[in-house]
Coordinates of C-alpha atoms in Angstrom, one line a residue:
M560 CA 89.6 264.9 157.8
V561 CA 94.0 266.8 156.5
D562 CA 95.8 267.1 159.5
P563 CA 99.1 269.2 158.6
L564 CA 99.9 268.4 161.6
H565 CA 100.3 265.7 161.9
D566 CA 102.0 265.2 158.7
V567 CA 105.4 267.3 160.2
I568 CA 105.8 265.5 163.4
G569 CA 103.9 262.3 163.0
D570 CA 101.1 260.6 164.8
Y571 CA 100.9 262.8 168.2
R572 CA 97.5 261.4 168.5
G573 CA 98.8 257.7 168.8
F574 CA 101.9 258.9 170.5
A575 CA 100.3 260.4 173.7
A576 CA 97.6 256.9 173.8
Q577 CA 101.6 254.4 174.1
Q578 CA 102.6 256.8 176.4
R579 CA 99.6 257.0 178.5
G580 CA 98.8 253.0 178.3
R581 CA 102.5 252.3 179.2
L582 CA 101.9 255.1 182.5
A583 CA 98.4 253.1 183.6
D584 CA 100.2 250.2 182.6
R585 CA 103.4 251.8 186.4
G586 CA 99.8 252.2 188.1
I587 CA 99.7 256.2 186.6
D588 CA 97.3 257.4 185.3
I589 CA 96.2 261.3 184.3
S590 CA 93.2 260.5 183.0
S591 CA 92.6 264.2 185.4
Y592 CA 96.2 266.2 184.8
S593 CA 95.7 268.2 181.8
L594 CA 99.3 268.2 179.2
S595 CA 102.0 270.7 179.0
H596 CA 103.2 270.0 175.2
I597 CA 104.9 267.6 173.0
A598 CA 108.9 267.3 172.4
V599 CA 110.1 266.5 168.3
R600 CA 113.4 265.7 167.9
V601 CA 115.1 266.0 165.0
P602 CA 118.6 264.1 164.1
E603 CA 120.5 267.3 161.7
W604 CA 120.2 270.8 162.5
D605 CA 119.0 271.4 159.1
Q606 CA 115.9 269.4 159.1
Y607 CA 115.4 271.3 162.6
V608 CA 115.0 274.9 160.7
Q609 CA 111.9 273.5 158.3
V610 CA 110.7 271.4 160.8
R611 CA 110.3 274.6 162.3
T612 CA 109.8 276.4 159.5
Q613 CA 106.8 274.2 159.3
L614 CA 105.1 274.6 162.7
E615 CA 104.9 277.7 162.5
R616 CA 103.0 278.4 160.3
H617 CA 100.6 276.8 163.4
A618 CA 101.6 279.1 165.2
V619 CA 100.8 282.5 166.8
A620 CA 104.3 282.5 168.4
N621 CA 107.5 280.8 168.7
R622 CA 110.3 281.2 172.0
E623 CA 113.5 279.8 171.3
N624 CA 116.8 280.3 173.2
V625 CA 120.1 278.4 174.0
W626 CA 119.7 275.4 176.2
N627 CA 122.8 272.8 176.5
G628 CA 124.0 274.2 173.8
R629 CA 121.7 274.9 171.0
P630 CA 118.7 276.6 170.4
I631 CA 115.1 275.1 171.0
S632 CA 112.1 276.1 169.8
L633 CA 109.4 276.7 172.3
I634 CA 106.2 276.9 169.4
V635 CA 102.4 278.0 170.9
L636 CA 99.6 276.7 168.2
A637 CA 96.9 278.5 166.9
E638 CA 95.0 275.3 167.1
P639 CA 96.1 273.6 170.1
L640 CA 96.6 269.5 169.0
E641 CA 93.6 267.2 171.0
V642 CA 95.2 264.3 171.9
L643 CA 93.9 261.3 175.1
G644 CA 89.6 261.7 173.6
G645 CA 90.0 266.1 174.4
K646 CA 92.5 266.8 176.1
A647 CA 94.3 270.4 175.1
V648 CA 98.6 270.3 174.1
P649 CA 99.4 274.2 173.2
L650 CA 102.8 273.8 172.7
I651 CA 105.4 272.1 171.3
E652 CA 109.1 272.0 172.4
L653 CA 111.5 271.4 169.0
I654 CA 114.5 270.0 169.6
P655 CA 117.8 269.8 167.5
P656 CA 120.8 268.2 167.9
V657 CA 122.7 267.1 169.6
H658 CA 122.8 265.9 173.4
Q659 CA 124.7 264.1 175.9
R660 CA 123.0 260.4 174.9
V661 CA 120.5 258.6 173.2
Y662 CA 117.3 260.4 172.8
K663 CA 114.4 258.9 170.9
M664 CA 114.0 261.1 167.3
G665 CA 110.7 262.3 166.6
L666 CA 108.3 262.2 168.6
E667 CA 110.1 262.1 172.5
H668 CA 108.4 262.4 175.2
L669 CA 104.9 264.1 176.7
G670 CA 105.0 266.9 179.4
V671 CA 101.9 266.3 182.1
V672 CA 100.9 269.2 184.6
V673 CA 100.6 267.5 187.9
G674 CA 99.8 271.0 189.8
D675 CA 99.8 270.9 193.8
T676 CA 99.7 267.4 193.8
F677 CA 103.0 267.8 192.9
D678 CA 105.0 266.8 195.6
A679 CA 102.6 263.9 196.6
F680 CA 103.1 262.4 192.7
V681 CA 106.5 262.6 192.9
E682 CA 106.2 260.2 196.6
A683 CA 103.4 257.4 195.5
H684 CA 105.7 256.7 191.9
K685 CA 109.2 256.6 193.4
P686 CA 109.6 253.0 192.9
V687 CA 108.8 253.5 188.8
L688 CA 110.1 257.5 188.5
T689 CA 113.4 257.1 186.1
G690 CA 114.6 260.7 187.7
Q691 CA 114.2 264.6 188.1
Q692 CA 115.7 266.6 185.3
F693 CA 117.2 269.7 186.6
Q694 CA 117.1 272.5 184.1
G695 CA 117.6 275.4 186.1
P696 CA 117.2 277.9 188.8
A697 CA 113.9 279.6 187.5
S698 CA 112.6 275.2 186.8
T699 CA 109.8 275.5 189.4
P700 CA 110.3 272.6 190.7
D701 CA 112.5 270.5 188.5
P702 CA 110.3 268.2 186.8
V703 CA 110.1 264.2 187.4
Y704 CA 110.1 261.8 184.6
I705 CA 109.8 258.0 183.2
L706 CA 111.7 256.4 180.5
F707 CA 111.0 254.1 178.4
E708 CA 112.7 250.9 177.1
D709 CA 111.9 252.5 173.1
F710 CA 114.6 256.0 175.0
T711 CA 111.2 258.1 174.9
H712 CA 110.1 259.5 178.0
V713 CA 106.6 261.5 179.8
K714 CA 108.1 263.9 182.5
F715 CA 105.5 265.7 185.3
Y716 CA 105.9 269.3 186.2
R717 CA 104.4 271.3 188.8
M718 CA 103.0 273.9 186.2
S719 CA 103.5 273.5 182.5
L720 CA 106.6 274.6 180.5
Q721 CA 105.3 277.3 178.5
T722 CA 104.4 279.0 182.2
S723 CA 107.2 277.6 184.1
V724 CA 109.5 279.2 181.4
E725 CA 107.1 282.7 181.9
L726 CA 107.7 283.2 184.9
G727 CA 111.3 283.0 184.3
T728 CA 111.3 285.6 181.7
G729 CA 107.9 287.2 181.0
P730 CA 105.2 286.5 178.9
F731 CA 105.6 284.7 175.2
E732 CA 105.5 288.2 173.0
D733 CA 104.1 286.8 169.4
G734 CA 106.2 286.4 166.4
F735 CA 108.7 284.7 165.8
H736 CA 112.1 284.8 167.7
H737 CA 115.1 282.8 167.1
V738 CA 118.4 282.9 168.4
D739 CA 120.3 285.0 166.3
G740 CA 123.8 284.0 164.9
W741 CA 123.8 280.4 166.1
V742 CA 126.4 277.6 163.8
P743 CA 126.3 273.8 164.5
Q744 CA 129.2 273.1 166.8
R745 CA 132.0 270.3 166.4
L746 CA 130.9 268.0 169.4
V747 CA 134.3 266.8 171.2
T748 CA 134.0 263.3 173.8
A749 CA 135.4 261.0 175.6
T750 CA 136.7 259.2 172.1
G751 CA 137.4 262.3 170.5
P752 CA 136.2 265.1 168.5
N753 CA 133.2 264.4 166.4
P754 CA 131.8 266.9 163.6
L755 CA 128.0 267.4 165.3
P756 CA 124.9 266.9 161.8
R757 CA 124.2 269.2 160.3

């Protein structure tokens, strides 16, 4: 069967299975949890625009906004991805360059919705969690994550990324809403000014 989204973002089923297996090795069973999203990172701004366009062909909405100095797309699929033997992934988070540390390009993280047991989950799994990501005042609460040796992640949320965003700014509207007028900027680091990828 032809899977156009596999062609755009890669082997998302294999990625989800890999991350589930890594979690199992750390004593975390996600079989009872729903999934929030899959995140994809691209190294070049031009590639971000191209992948965004390709994903929107299979979507009903994109709420793009600026986060950490560059646009990020939250793309609601017309038909959710199916992974892990029947779990639905309704959203793709598309992230362009550049960030403050090394991240895996391509399929980068899987979002897992823990629900109301979030606090107990964090307490039970503290020994294997890498940290907590602070996502701003509307985050309820900020997700915790595990960073793996290949720089991919699994992030754990109380509620899905889409639900959390909608609590702060209202429901996603159908259609594709992009940030107007944004252009890649120069990045100044401790080693000097460096041009951002195009």
